[in-house]
PDB file of C-alpha atoms in Angstrom:
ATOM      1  CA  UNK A   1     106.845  76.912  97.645  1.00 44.00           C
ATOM      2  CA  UNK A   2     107.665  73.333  96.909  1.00 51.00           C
ATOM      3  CA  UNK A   3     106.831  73.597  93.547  1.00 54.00           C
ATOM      4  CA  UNK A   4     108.682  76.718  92.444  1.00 55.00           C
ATOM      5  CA  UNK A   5     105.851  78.608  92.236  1.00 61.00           C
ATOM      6  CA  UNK A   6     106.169  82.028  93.819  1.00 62.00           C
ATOM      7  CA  UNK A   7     102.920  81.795  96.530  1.00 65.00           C
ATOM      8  CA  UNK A   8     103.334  85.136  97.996  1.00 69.00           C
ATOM      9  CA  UNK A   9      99.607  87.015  98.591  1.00 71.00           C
ATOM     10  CA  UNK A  10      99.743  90.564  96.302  1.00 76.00           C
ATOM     11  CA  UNK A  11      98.202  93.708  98.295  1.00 82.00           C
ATOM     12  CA  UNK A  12      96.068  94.904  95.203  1.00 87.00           C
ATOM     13  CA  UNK A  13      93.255  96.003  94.343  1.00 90.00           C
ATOM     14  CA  UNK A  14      90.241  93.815  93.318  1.00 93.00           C
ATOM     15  CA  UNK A  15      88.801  93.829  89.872  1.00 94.00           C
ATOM     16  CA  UNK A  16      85.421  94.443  89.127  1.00 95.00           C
ATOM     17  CA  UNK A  17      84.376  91.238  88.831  1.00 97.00           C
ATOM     18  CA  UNK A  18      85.809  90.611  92.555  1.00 96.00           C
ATOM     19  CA  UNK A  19      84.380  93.391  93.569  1.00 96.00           C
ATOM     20  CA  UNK A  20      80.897  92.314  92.018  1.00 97.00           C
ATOM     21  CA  UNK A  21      81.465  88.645  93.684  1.00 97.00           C
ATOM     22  CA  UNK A  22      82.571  89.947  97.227  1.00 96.00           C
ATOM     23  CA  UNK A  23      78.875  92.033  96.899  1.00 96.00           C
ATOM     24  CA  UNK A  24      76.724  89.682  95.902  1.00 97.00           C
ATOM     25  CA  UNK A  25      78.052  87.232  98.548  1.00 97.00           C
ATOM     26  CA  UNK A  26      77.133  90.046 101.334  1.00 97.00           C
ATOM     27  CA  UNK A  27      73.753  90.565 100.036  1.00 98.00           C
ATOM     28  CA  UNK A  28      73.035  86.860  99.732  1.00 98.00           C
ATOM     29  CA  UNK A  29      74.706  85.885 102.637  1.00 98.00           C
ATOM     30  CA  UNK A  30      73.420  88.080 105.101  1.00 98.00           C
ATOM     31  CA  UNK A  31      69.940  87.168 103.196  1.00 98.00           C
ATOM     32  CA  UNK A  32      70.486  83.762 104.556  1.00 98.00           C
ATOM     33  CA  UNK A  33      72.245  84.213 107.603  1.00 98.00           C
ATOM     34  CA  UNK A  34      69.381  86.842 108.775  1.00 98.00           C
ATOM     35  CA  UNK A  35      66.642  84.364 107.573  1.00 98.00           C
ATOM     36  CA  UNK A  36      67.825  81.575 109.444  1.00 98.00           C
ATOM     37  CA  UNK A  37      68.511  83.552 112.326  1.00 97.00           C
ATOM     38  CA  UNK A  38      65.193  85.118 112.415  1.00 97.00           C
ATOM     39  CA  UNK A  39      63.333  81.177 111.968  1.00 97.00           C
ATOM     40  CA  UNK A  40      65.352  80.006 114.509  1.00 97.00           C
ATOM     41  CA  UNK A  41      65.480  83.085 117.601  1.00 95.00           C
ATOM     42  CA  UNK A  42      67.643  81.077 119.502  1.00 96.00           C
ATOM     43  CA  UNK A  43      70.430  81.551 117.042  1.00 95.00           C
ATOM     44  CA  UNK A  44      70.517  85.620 117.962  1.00 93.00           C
ATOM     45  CA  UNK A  45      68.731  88.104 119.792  1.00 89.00           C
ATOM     46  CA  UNK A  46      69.140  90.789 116.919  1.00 93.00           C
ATOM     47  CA  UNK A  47      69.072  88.649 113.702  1.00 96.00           C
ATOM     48  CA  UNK A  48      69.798  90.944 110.923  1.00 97.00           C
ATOM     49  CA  UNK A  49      72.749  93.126 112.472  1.00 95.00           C
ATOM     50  CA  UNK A  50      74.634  89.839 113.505  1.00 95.00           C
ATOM     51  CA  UNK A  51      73.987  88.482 110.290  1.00 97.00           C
ATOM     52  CA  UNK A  52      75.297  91.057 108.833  1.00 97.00           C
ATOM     53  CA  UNK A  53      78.521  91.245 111.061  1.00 95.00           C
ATOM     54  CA  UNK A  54      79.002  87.737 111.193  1.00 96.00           C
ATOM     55  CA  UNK A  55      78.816  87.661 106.781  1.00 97.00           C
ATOM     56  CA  UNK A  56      80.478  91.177 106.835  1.00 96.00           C
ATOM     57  CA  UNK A  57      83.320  89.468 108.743  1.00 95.00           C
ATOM     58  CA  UNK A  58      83.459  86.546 106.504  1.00 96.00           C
ATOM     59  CA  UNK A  59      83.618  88.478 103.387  1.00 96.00           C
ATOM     60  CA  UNK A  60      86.091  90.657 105.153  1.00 94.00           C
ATOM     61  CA  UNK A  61      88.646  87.561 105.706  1.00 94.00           C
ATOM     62  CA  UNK A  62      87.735  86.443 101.954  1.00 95.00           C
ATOM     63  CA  UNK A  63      89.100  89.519 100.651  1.00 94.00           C
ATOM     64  CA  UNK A  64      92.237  89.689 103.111  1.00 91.00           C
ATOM     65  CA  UNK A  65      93.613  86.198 101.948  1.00 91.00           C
ATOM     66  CA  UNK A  66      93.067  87.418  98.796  1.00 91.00           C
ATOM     67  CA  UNK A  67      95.479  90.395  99.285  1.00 89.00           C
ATOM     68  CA  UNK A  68      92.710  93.041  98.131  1.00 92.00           C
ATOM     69  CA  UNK A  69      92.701  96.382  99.457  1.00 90.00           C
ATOM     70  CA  UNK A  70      88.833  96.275  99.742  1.00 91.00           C
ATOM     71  CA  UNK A  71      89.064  94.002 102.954  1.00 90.00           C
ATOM     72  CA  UNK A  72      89.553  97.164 104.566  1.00 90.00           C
ATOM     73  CA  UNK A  73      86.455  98.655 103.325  1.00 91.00           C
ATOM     74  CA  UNK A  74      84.287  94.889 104.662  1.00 92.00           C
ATOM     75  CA  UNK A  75      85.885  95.640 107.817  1.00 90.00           C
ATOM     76  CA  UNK A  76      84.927  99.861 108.261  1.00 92.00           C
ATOM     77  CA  UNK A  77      80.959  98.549 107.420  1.00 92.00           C
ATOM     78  CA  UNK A  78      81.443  95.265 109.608  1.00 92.00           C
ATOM     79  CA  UNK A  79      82.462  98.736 112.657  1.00 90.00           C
ATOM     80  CA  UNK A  80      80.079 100.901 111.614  1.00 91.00           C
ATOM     81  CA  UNK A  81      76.882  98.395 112.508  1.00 92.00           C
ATOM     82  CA  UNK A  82      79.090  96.668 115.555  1.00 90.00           C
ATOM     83  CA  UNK A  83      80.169  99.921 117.664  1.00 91.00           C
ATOM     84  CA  UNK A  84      76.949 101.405 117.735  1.00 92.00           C
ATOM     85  CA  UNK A  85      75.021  98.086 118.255  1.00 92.00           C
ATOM     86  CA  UNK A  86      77.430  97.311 120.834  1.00 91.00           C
ATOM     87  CA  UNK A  87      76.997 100.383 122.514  1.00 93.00           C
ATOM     88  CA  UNK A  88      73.226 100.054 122.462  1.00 92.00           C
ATOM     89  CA  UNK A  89      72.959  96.298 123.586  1.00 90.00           C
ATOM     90  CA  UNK A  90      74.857  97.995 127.232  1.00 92.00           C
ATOM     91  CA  UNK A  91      78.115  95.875 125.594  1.00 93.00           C
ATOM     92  CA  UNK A  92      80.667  99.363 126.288  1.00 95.00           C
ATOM     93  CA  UNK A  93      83.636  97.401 126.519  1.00 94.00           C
ATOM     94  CA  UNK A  94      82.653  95.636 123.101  1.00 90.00           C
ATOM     95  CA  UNK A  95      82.213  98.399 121.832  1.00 91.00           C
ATOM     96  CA  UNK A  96      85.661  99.769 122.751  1.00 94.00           C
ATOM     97  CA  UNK A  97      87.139  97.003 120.897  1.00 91.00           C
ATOM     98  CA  UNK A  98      85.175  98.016 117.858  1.00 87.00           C
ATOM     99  CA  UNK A  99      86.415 101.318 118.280  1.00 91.00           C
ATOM    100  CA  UNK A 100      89.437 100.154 118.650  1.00 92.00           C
ATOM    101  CA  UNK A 101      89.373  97.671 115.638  1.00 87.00           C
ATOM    102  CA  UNK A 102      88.103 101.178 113.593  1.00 89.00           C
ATOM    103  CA  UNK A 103      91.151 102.808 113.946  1.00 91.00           C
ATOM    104  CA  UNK A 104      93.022  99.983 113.421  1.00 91.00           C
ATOM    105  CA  UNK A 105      91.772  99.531 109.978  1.00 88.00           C
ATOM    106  CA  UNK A 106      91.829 103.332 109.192  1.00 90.00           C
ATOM    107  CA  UNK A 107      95.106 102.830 109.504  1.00 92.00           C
ATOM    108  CA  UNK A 108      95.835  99.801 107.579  1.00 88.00           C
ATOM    109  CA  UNK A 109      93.432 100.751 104.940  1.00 87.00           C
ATOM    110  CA  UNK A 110      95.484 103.932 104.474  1.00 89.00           C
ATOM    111  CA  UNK A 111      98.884 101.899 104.546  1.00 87.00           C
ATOM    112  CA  UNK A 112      98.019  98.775 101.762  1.00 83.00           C
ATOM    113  CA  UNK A 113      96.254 102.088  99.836  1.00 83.00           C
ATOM    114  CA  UNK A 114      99.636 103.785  99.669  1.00 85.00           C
ATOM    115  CA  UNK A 115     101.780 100.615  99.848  1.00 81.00           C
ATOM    116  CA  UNK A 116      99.716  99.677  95.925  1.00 80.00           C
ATOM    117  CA  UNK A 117     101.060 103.048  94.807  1.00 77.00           C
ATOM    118  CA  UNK A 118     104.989 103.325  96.071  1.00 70.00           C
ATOM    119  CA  UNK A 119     106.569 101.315  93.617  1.00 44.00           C
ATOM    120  CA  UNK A 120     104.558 102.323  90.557  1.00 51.00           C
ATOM    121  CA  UNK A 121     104.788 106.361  91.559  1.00 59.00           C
ATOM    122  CA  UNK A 122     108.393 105.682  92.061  1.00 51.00           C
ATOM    123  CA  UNK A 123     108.768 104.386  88.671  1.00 47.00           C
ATOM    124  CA  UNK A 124     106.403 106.947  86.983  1.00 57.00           C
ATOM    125  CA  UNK A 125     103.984 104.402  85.837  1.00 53.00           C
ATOM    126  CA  UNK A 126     100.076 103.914  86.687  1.00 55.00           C
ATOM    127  CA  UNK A 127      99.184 101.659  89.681  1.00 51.00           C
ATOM    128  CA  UNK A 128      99.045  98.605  88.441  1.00 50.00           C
ATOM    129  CA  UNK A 129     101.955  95.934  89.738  1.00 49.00           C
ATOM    130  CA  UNK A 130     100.929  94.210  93.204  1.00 51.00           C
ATOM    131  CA  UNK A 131     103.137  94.414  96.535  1.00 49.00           C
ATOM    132  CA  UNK A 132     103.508  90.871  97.785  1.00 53.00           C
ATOM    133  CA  UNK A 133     101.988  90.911 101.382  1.00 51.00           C
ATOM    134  CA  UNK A 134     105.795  89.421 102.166  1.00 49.00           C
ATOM    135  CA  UNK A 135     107.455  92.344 101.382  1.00 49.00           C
ATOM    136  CA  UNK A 136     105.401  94.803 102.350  1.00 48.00           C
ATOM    137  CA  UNK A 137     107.641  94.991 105.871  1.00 48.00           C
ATOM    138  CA  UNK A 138     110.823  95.238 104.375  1.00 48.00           C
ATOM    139  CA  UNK A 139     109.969  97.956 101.887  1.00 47.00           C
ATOM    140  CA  UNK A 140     108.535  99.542 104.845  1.00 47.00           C
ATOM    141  CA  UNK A 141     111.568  99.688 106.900  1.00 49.00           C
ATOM    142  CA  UNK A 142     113.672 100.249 103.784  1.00 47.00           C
ATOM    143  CA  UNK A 143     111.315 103.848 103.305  1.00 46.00           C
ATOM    144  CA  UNK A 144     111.992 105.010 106.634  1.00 42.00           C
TER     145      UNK A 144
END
């Protein structure tokens, strides 16, 4: 940075307080989203489900530039309403993307998970001290 200041993003994860936040922002926001998609029909032909993906998603990216493991989790609910609502609105290849985008975060969820771990188990202590999102490549090529 400019300043000095060290502005790397730290995979962690959130507090409770974050976690609380990231919640109540779902439940009110897909409260909203759903209600003005249901006043207005023209907004979405199935107003709660894409209110809930669309805030789902939102909360999702929230938590990623944040660096918090829990962005994972936001994205597995986000798949588990959009395969099968894909796959029931006749949307197949959609829903091979969500399928797709599933794995995809199995696997990154299980990669930040162990990535908040390696230097703290290394060094015997609890998991506390974040990775910065910057180094998370090189320590991976440096563990191979």
């Amino acid at each position: 940075a400019r300043d000095g200041r060290d502005d790397r993003i730290a995979v962690r994860f959130a507090t409770g307080r974050e976690r609380l936040l990231l919640l109540a922002g779902a439940v009110g926001g897909t409260l909203a989203v759903g209600g003005l998609f249901t006043a207005v029909p023209v907004l979405s032909w199935n107003p709660w489900p894409d209110a809930y993906i669309f805030v789902g998603t939102l909360v999702a990216m929230i938590a990623q530039a944040r660096g918090l493991v829990e962005f994972w989790f936001a994205w597995l609910l986000v798949d588990l309403v959009g395969v099968p609502l894909a796959f029931s609105s006749g949307l197949a290849f959609s829903g091979l993307v969500y399928v797709l985008y599933f794995v995809l975060v199995l696997w990154g969820l299980r990669s930040w998970w162990l990535r908040t771990r390696t230097l703290d188990a290394a060094a015997g202590a609890e998991p506390t001290a974040p990775v910065p999102v910057t180094d998370l490549a090189a320590r991976e090529g440096a563990a191979q």
